[in-house]
Amino acid sequence: MEKTKKISSVFAVFAILLFVLIALAFYTFINAKGISYLSNSSEACNNCHIMNDVYAAYTKSSHSKKIKGEAVATCGDCHLPHDFVGKWIAKAQSGVAHAYAFTFKLNDLPTNLSANAKSKAIVQENCINCHAEMVSNVVNPTTNIHAKNNSLSCVSCHAGVGHSRGF
């Protein structure tokens, strides 16, 4: 009988912790306008104050200009892989990391976000994919863009194209 009480007490503590964890996740998702991240809208990237300057610069860039009501390129078009699985994996990784930081590391948040090596490679690949015809004389689109060398990237010369802060 005592063993049963112990098991049910452990189960009750586990259930309460699970409920608290789910409640925190739900709160974070609602507070961060999480449903908006399921879209391809650039406005979703401006949900947090860290992105205000970058988003304002994007709205003035050539990529934000609308043709038939759609932006030439959204934030996701430049910063996410274009294949379906890769895009959603990157969104999930970024979303979990941002949710964790905004929930547990508010005092450590940077003033601005900076691209990591993986993000820079994605942007380079997307620049080439969208502009391959235009830059085919300058860039060999079959070049391994993930090589760890000091070759130029598109944003080396065109740092302010998407938004003025570069990365």
PDB file of C-alpha atoms in Angstrom:
ATOM      1  CA  MET A   1       0.000   0.000   0.000  1.00  0.00           C
ATOM      2  CA  GLU A   2       2.828   2.389   0.887  1.00  0.00           C
ATOM      3  CA  LYS A   3       4.553   1.650  -2.431  1.00  0.00           C
ATOM      4  CA  THR A   4       1.351   2.564  -4.283  1.00  0.00           C
ATOM      5  CA  LYS A   5       1.147   5.907  -2.419  1.00  0.00           C
ATOM      6  CA  LYS A   6       4.786   6.625  -3.305  1.00  0.00           C
ATOM      7  CA  ILE A   7       4.173   5.874  -6.995  1.00  0.00           C
ATOM      8  CA  SER A   8       1.027   7.997  -7.070  1.00  0.00           C
ATOM      9  CA  SER A   9       2.894  10.866  -5.337  1.00  0.00           C
ATOM     10  CA  VAL A  10       5.690  10.695  -7.913  1.00  0.00           C
ATOM     11  CA  PHE A  11       3.099  10.587 -10.684  1.00  0.00           C
ATOM     12  CA  ALA A  12       1.292  13.621  -9.183  1.00  0.00           C
ATOM     13  CA  VAL A  13       4.545  15.626  -9.022  1.00  0.00           C
ATOM     14  CA  PHE A  14       5.363  14.600 -12.603  1.00  0.00           C
ATOM     15  CA  ALA A  15       1.857  15.583 -13.765  1.00  0.00           C
ATOM     16  CA  ILE A  16       2.127  18.994 -12.066  1.00  0.00           C
ATOM     17  CA  LEU A  17       5.559  19.656 -13.581  1.00  0.00           C
ATOM     18  CA  LEU A  18       4.294  18.598 -17.001  1.00  0.00           C
ATOM     19  CA  PHE A  19       1.284  20.904 -16.639  1.00  0.00           C
ATOM     20  CA  VAL A  20       3.556  23.841 -15.627  1.00  0.00           C
ATOM     21  CA  LEU A  21       5.856  23.151 -18.582  1.00  0.00           C
ATOM     22  CA  ILE A  22       2.918  23.028 -21.013  1.00  0.00           C
ATOM     23  CA  ALA A  23       1.448  26.200 -19.479  1.00  0.00           C
ATOM     24  CA  LEU A  24       4.793  28.016 -19.885  1.00  0.00           C
ATOM     25  CA  ALA A  25       5.100  26.839 -23.480  1.00  0.00           C
ATOM     26  CA  PHE A  26       1.526  27.931 -24.207  1.00  0.00           C
ATOM     27  CA  TYR A  27       2.101  31.332 -22.560  1.00  0.00           C
ATOM     28  CA  THR A  28       5.299  31.852 -24.557  1.00  0.00           C
ATOM     29  CA  PHE A  29       3.608  30.790 -27.807  1.00  0.00           C
ATOM     30  CA  ILE A  30       0.669  33.179 -27.269  1.00  0.00           C
ATOM     31  CA  ASN A  31       2.820  36.060 -25.969  1.00  0.00           C
ATOM     32  CA  ALA A  32       5.240  35.720 -28.896  1.00  0.00           C
ATOM     33  CA  LYS A  33       2.391  35.546 -31.444  1.00  0.00           C
ATOM     34  CA  GLY A  34       3.592  32.051 -32.301  1.00  0.00           C
ATOM     35  CA  ILE A  35       0.854  31.310 -34.827  1.00  0.00           C
ATOM     36  CA  SER A  36       2.240  34.099 -37.046  1.00  0.00           C
ATOM     37  CA  TYR A  37       5.508  32.173 -37.452  1.00  0.00           C
ATOM     38  CA  LEU A  38       3.678  29.496 -39.392  1.00  0.00           C
ATOM     39  CA  SER A  39       3.284  31.995 -42.228  1.00  0.00           C
ATOM     40  CA  ASN A  40       5.876  33.329 -44.658  1.00  0.00           C
ATOM     41  CA  SER A  41       5.066  36.893 -43.644  1.00  0.00           C
ATOM     42  CA  SER A  42       7.933  39.258 -42.900  1.00  0.00           C
ATOM     43  CA  GLU A  43       5.731  40.987 -40.342  1.00  0.00           C
ATOM     44  CA  ALA A  44       6.064  37.885 -38.159  1.00  0.00           C
ATOM     45  CA  CYS A  45       9.809  38.497 -37.945  1.00  0.00           C
ATOM     46  CA  ASN A  46       9.087  41.905 -36.432  1.00  0.00           C
ATOM     47  CA  ASN A  47       7.164  40.460 -33.473  1.00  0.00           C
ATOM     48  CA  CYS A  48      10.094  41.173 -31.200  1.00  0.00           C
ATOM     49  CA  HIS A  49      11.648  44.566 -30.523  1.00  0.00           C
ATOM     50  CA  ILE A  50      15.121  43.342 -31.472  1.00  0.00           C
ATOM     51  CA  MET A  51      13.985  43.229 -35.097  1.00  0.00           C
ATOM     52  CA  ASN A  52      12.447  46.730 -35.288  1.00  0.00           C
ATOM     53  CA  ASP A  53      15.450  48.413 -36.944  1.00  0.00           C
ATOM     54  CA  VAL A  54      16.092  45.517 -39.313  1.00  0.00           C
ATOM     55  CA  TYR A  55      12.414  45.301 -40.291  1.00  0.00           C
ATOM     56  CA  ALA A  56      12.182  49.082 -40.839  1.00  0.00           C
ATOM     57  CA  ALA A  57      15.232  48.901 -43.127  1.00  0.00           C
ATOM     58  CA  TYR A  58      13.744  45.885 -44.948  1.00  0.00           C
ATOM     59  CA  THR A  59      10.523  47.836 -45.665  1.00  0.00           C
ATOM     60  CA  LYS A  60      12.643  50.452 -47.458  1.00  0.00           C
ATOM     61  CA  SER A  61      14.647  47.895 -49.440  1.00  0.00           C
ATOM     62  CA  SER A  62      14.066  46.691 -52.981  1.00  0.00           C
ATOM     63  CA  HIS A  63      13.187  43.209 -51.697  1.00  0.00           C
ATOM     64  CA  SER A  64      10.113  44.499 -49.828  1.00  0.00           C
ATOM     65  CA  LYS A  65       8.605  46.215 -52.872  1.00  0.00           C
ATOM     66  CA  LYS A  66       5.282  44.676 -53.770  1.00  0.00           C
ATOM     67  CA  ILE A  67       4.394  43.210 -57.130  1.00  0.00           C
ATOM     68  CA  LYS A  68       0.759  42.115 -57.455  1.00  0.00           C
ATOM     69  CA  GLY A  69       0.387  42.572 -53.688  1.00  0.00           C
ATOM     70  CA  GLU A  70       3.306  40.297 -52.767  1.00  0.00           C
ATOM     71  CA  ALA A  71       6.760  41.354 -51.601  1.00  0.00           C
ATOM     72  CA  VAL A  72       9.572  40.576 -54.042  1.00  0.00           C
ATOM     73  CA  ALA A  73      11.231  38.623 -51.215  1.00  0.00           C
ATOM     74  CA  THR A  74      10.205  37.991 -47.629  1.00  0.00           C
ATOM     75  CA  CYS A  75      12.562  37.504 -44.698  1.00  0.00           C
ATOM     76  CA  GLY A  76      12.063  33.753 -45.081  1.00  0.00           C
ATOM     77  CA  ASP A  77      12.935  33.843 -48.771  1.00  0.00           C
ATOM     78  CA  CYS A  78      16.422  35.040 -47.837  1.00  0.00           C
ATOM     79  CA  HIS A  79      16.973  33.544 -44.389  1.00  0.00           C
ATOM     80  CA  LEU A  80      15.387  30.075 -44.650  1.00  0.00           C
ATOM     81  CA  PRO A  81      16.164  27.077 -46.852  1.00  0.00           C
ATOM     82  CA  HIS A  82      13.750  26.793 -49.770  1.00  0.00           C
ATOM     83  CA  ASP A  83      13.157  23.054 -49.511  1.00  0.00           C
ATOM     84  CA  PHE A  84      10.040  22.152 -47.490  1.00  0.00           C
ATOM     85  CA  VAL A  85      11.706  19.998 -44.825  1.00  0.00           C
ATOM     86  CA  GLY A  86      14.760  22.245 -44.407  1.00  0.00           C
ATOM     87  CA  LYS A  87      12.573  25.324 -44.060  1.00  0.00           C
ATOM     88  CA  TRP A  88      10.451  23.829 -41.277  1.00  0.00           C
ATOM     89  CA  ILE A  89      13.451  22.378 -39.457  1.00  0.00           C
ATOM     90  CA  ALA A  90      15.140  25.802 -39.514  1.00  0.00           C
ATOM     91  CA  LYS A  91      11.922  27.497 -38.365  1.00  0.00           C
ATOM     92  CA  ALA A  92      11.519  24.996 -35.515  1.00  0.00           C
ATOM     93  CA  GLN A  93      15.153  25.349 -34.394  1.00  0.00           C
ATOM     94  CA  SER A  94      14.932  29.111 -34.495  1.00  0.00           C
ATOM     95  CA  GLY A  95      11.544  29.175 -32.781  1.00  0.00           C
ATOM     96  CA  VAL A  96      12.620  26.957 -29.901  1.00  0.00           C
ATOM     97  CA  ALA A  97      15.843  28.933 -29.433  1.00  0.00           C
ATOM     98  CA  HIS A  98      13.995  32.260 -29.488  1.00  0.00           C
ATOM     99  CA  ALA A  99      11.251  31.004 -27.158  1.00  0.00           C
ATOM    100  CA  TYR A 100      13.877  29.793 -24.685  1.00  0.00           C
ATOM    101  CA  ALA A 101      15.851  33.042 -24.841  1.00  0.00           C
ATOM    102  CA  PHE A 102      12.796  35.274 -24.483  1.00  0.00           C
ATOM    103  CA  THR A 103      11.448  33.165 -21.623  1.00  0.00           C
ATOM    104  CA  PHE A 104      14.573  32.440 -19.595  1.00  0.00           C
ATOM    105  CA  LYS A 105      17.335  34.819 -20.766  1.00  0.00           C
ATOM    106  CA  LEU A 106      15.700  38.238 -20.976  1.00  0.00           C
ATOM    107  CA  ASN A 107      18.658  39.946 -19.318  1.00  0.00           C
ATOM    108  CA  ASP A 108      21.097  38.419 -21.812  1.00  0.00           C
ATOM    109  CA  LEU A 109      19.279  39.307 -25.030  1.00  0.00           C
ATOM    110  CA  PRO A 110      21.436  41.095 -27.590  1.00  0.00           C
ATOM    111  CA  THR A 111      20.483  44.530 -28.874  1.00  0.00           C
ATOM    112  CA  ASN A 112      20.623  43.099 -32.391  1.00  0.00           C
ATOM    113  CA  LEU A 113      20.754  39.575 -33.761  1.00  0.00           C
ATOM    114  CA  SER A 114      23.728  38.506 -35.849  1.00  0.00           C
ATOM    115  CA  ALA A 115      23.816  35.705 -38.375  1.00  0.00           C
ATOM    116  CA  ASN A 116      25.779  32.588 -37.555  1.00  0.00           C
ATOM    117  CA  ALA A 117      27.764  30.597 -40.134  1.00  0.00           C
ATOM    118  CA  LYS A 118      24.760  28.407 -40.966  1.00  0.00           C
ATOM    119  CA  SER A 119      22.527  31.462 -41.550  1.00  0.00           C
ATOM    120  CA  LYS A 120      25.156  33.110 -43.731  1.00  0.00           C
ATOM    121  CA  ALA A 121      25.416  29.970 -45.865  1.00  0.00           C
ATOM    122  CA  ILE A 122      21.625  29.865 -46.285  1.00  0.00           C
ATOM    123  CA  VAL A 123      21.516  33.531 -47.324  1.00  0.00           C
ATOM    124  CA  GLN A 124      24.352  33.011 -49.824  1.00  0.00           C
ATOM    125  CA  GLU A 125      22.621  29.970 -51.310  1.00  0.00           C
ATOM    126  CA  ASN A 126      19.324  31.861 -51.596  1.00  0.00           C
ATOM    127  CA  CYS A 127      20.992  34.870 -53.238  1.00  0.00           C
ATOM    128  CA  ILE A 128      22.483  32.593 -55.865  1.00  0.00           C
ATOM    129  CA  ASN A 129      19.230  30.649 -56.351  1.00  0.00           C
ATOM    130  CA  CYS A 130      17.152  33.776 -56.924  1.00  0.00           C
ATOM    131  CA  HIS A 131      19.713  35.716 -58.931  1.00  0.00           C
ATOM    132  CA  ALA A 132      21.550  32.875 -60.741  1.00  0.00           C
ATOM    133  CA  GLU A 133      20.649  34.099 -64.201  1.00  0.00           C
ATOM    134  CA  MET A 134      21.767  37.631 -63.411  1.00  0.00           C
ATOM    135  CA  VAL A 135      25.060  36.665 -61.734  1.00  0.00           C
ATOM    136  CA  SER A 136      26.026  33.624 -63.776  1.00  0.00           C
ATOM    137  CA  ASN A 137      29.028  35.478 -65.217  1.00  0.00           C
ATOM    138  CA  VAL A 138      30.235  36.463 -61.748  1.00  0.00           C
ATOM    139  CA  VAL A 139      29.360  33.461 -59.579  1.00  0.00           C
ATOM    140  CA  ASN A 140      29.524  29.833 -60.520  1.00  0.00           C
ATOM    141  CA  PRO A 141      26.289  28.500 -58.981  1.00  0.00           C
ATOM    142  CA  THR A 142      27.813  25.026 -58.730  1.00  0.00           C
ATOM    143  CA  THR A 143      30.572  26.285 -56.420  1.00  0.00           C
ATOM    144  CA  ASN A 144      30.512  24.775 -52.962  1.00  0.00           C
ATOM    145  CA  ILE A 145      29.229  27.751 -50.959  1.00  0.00           C
ATOM    146  CA  HIS A 146      29.739  25.887 -47.705  1.00  0.00           C
ATOM    147  CA  ALA A 147      33.505  25.725 -48.207  1.00  0.00           C
ATOM    148  CA  LYS A 148      35.480  27.136 -45.315  1.00  0.00           C
ATOM    149  CA  ASN A 149      37.517  29.597 -47.285  1.00  0.00           C
ATOM    150  CA  ASN A 150      37.621  33.346 -47.554  1.00  0.00           C
ATOM    151  CA  SER A 151      35.805  33.610 -50.877  1.00  0.00           C
ATOM    152  CA  LEU A 152      33.480  36.518 -51.352  1.00  0.00           C
ATOM    153  CA  SER A 153      29.835  36.131 -50.548  1.00  0.00           C
ATOM    154  CA  CYS A 154      27.059  38.165 -52.137  1.00  0.00           C
ATOM    155  CA  VAL A 155      26.625  40.247 -48.985  1.00  0.00           C
ATOM    156  CA  SER A 156      30.328  41.118 -48.959  1.00  0.00           C
ATOM    157  CA  CYS A 157      29.529  43.713 -51.598  1.00  0.00           C
ATOM    158  CA  HIS A 158      25.751  43.980 -51.210  1.00  0.00           C
ATOM    159  CA  ALA A 159      25.540  44.243 -47.405  1.00  0.00           C
ATOM    160  CA  GLY A 160      22.607  46.636 -47.346  1.00  0.00           C
ATOM    161  CA  VAL A 161      20.393  45.018 -49.972  1.00  0.00           C
ATOM    162  CA  GLY A 162      17.884  43.260 -47.710  1.00  0.00           C
ATOM    163  CA  HIS A 163      18.282  45.551 -44.733  1.00  0.00           C
ATOM    164  CA  SER A 164      20.842  48.195 -43.920  1.00  0.00           C
ATOM    165  CA  ARG A 165      22.404  46.566 -40.854  1.00  0.00           C
ATOM    166  CA  GLY A 166      23.829  43.670 -42.827  1.00  0.00           C
ATOM    167  CA  PHE A 167      24.946  40.737 -40.718  1.00  0.00           C
TER     168      PHE A 167
END
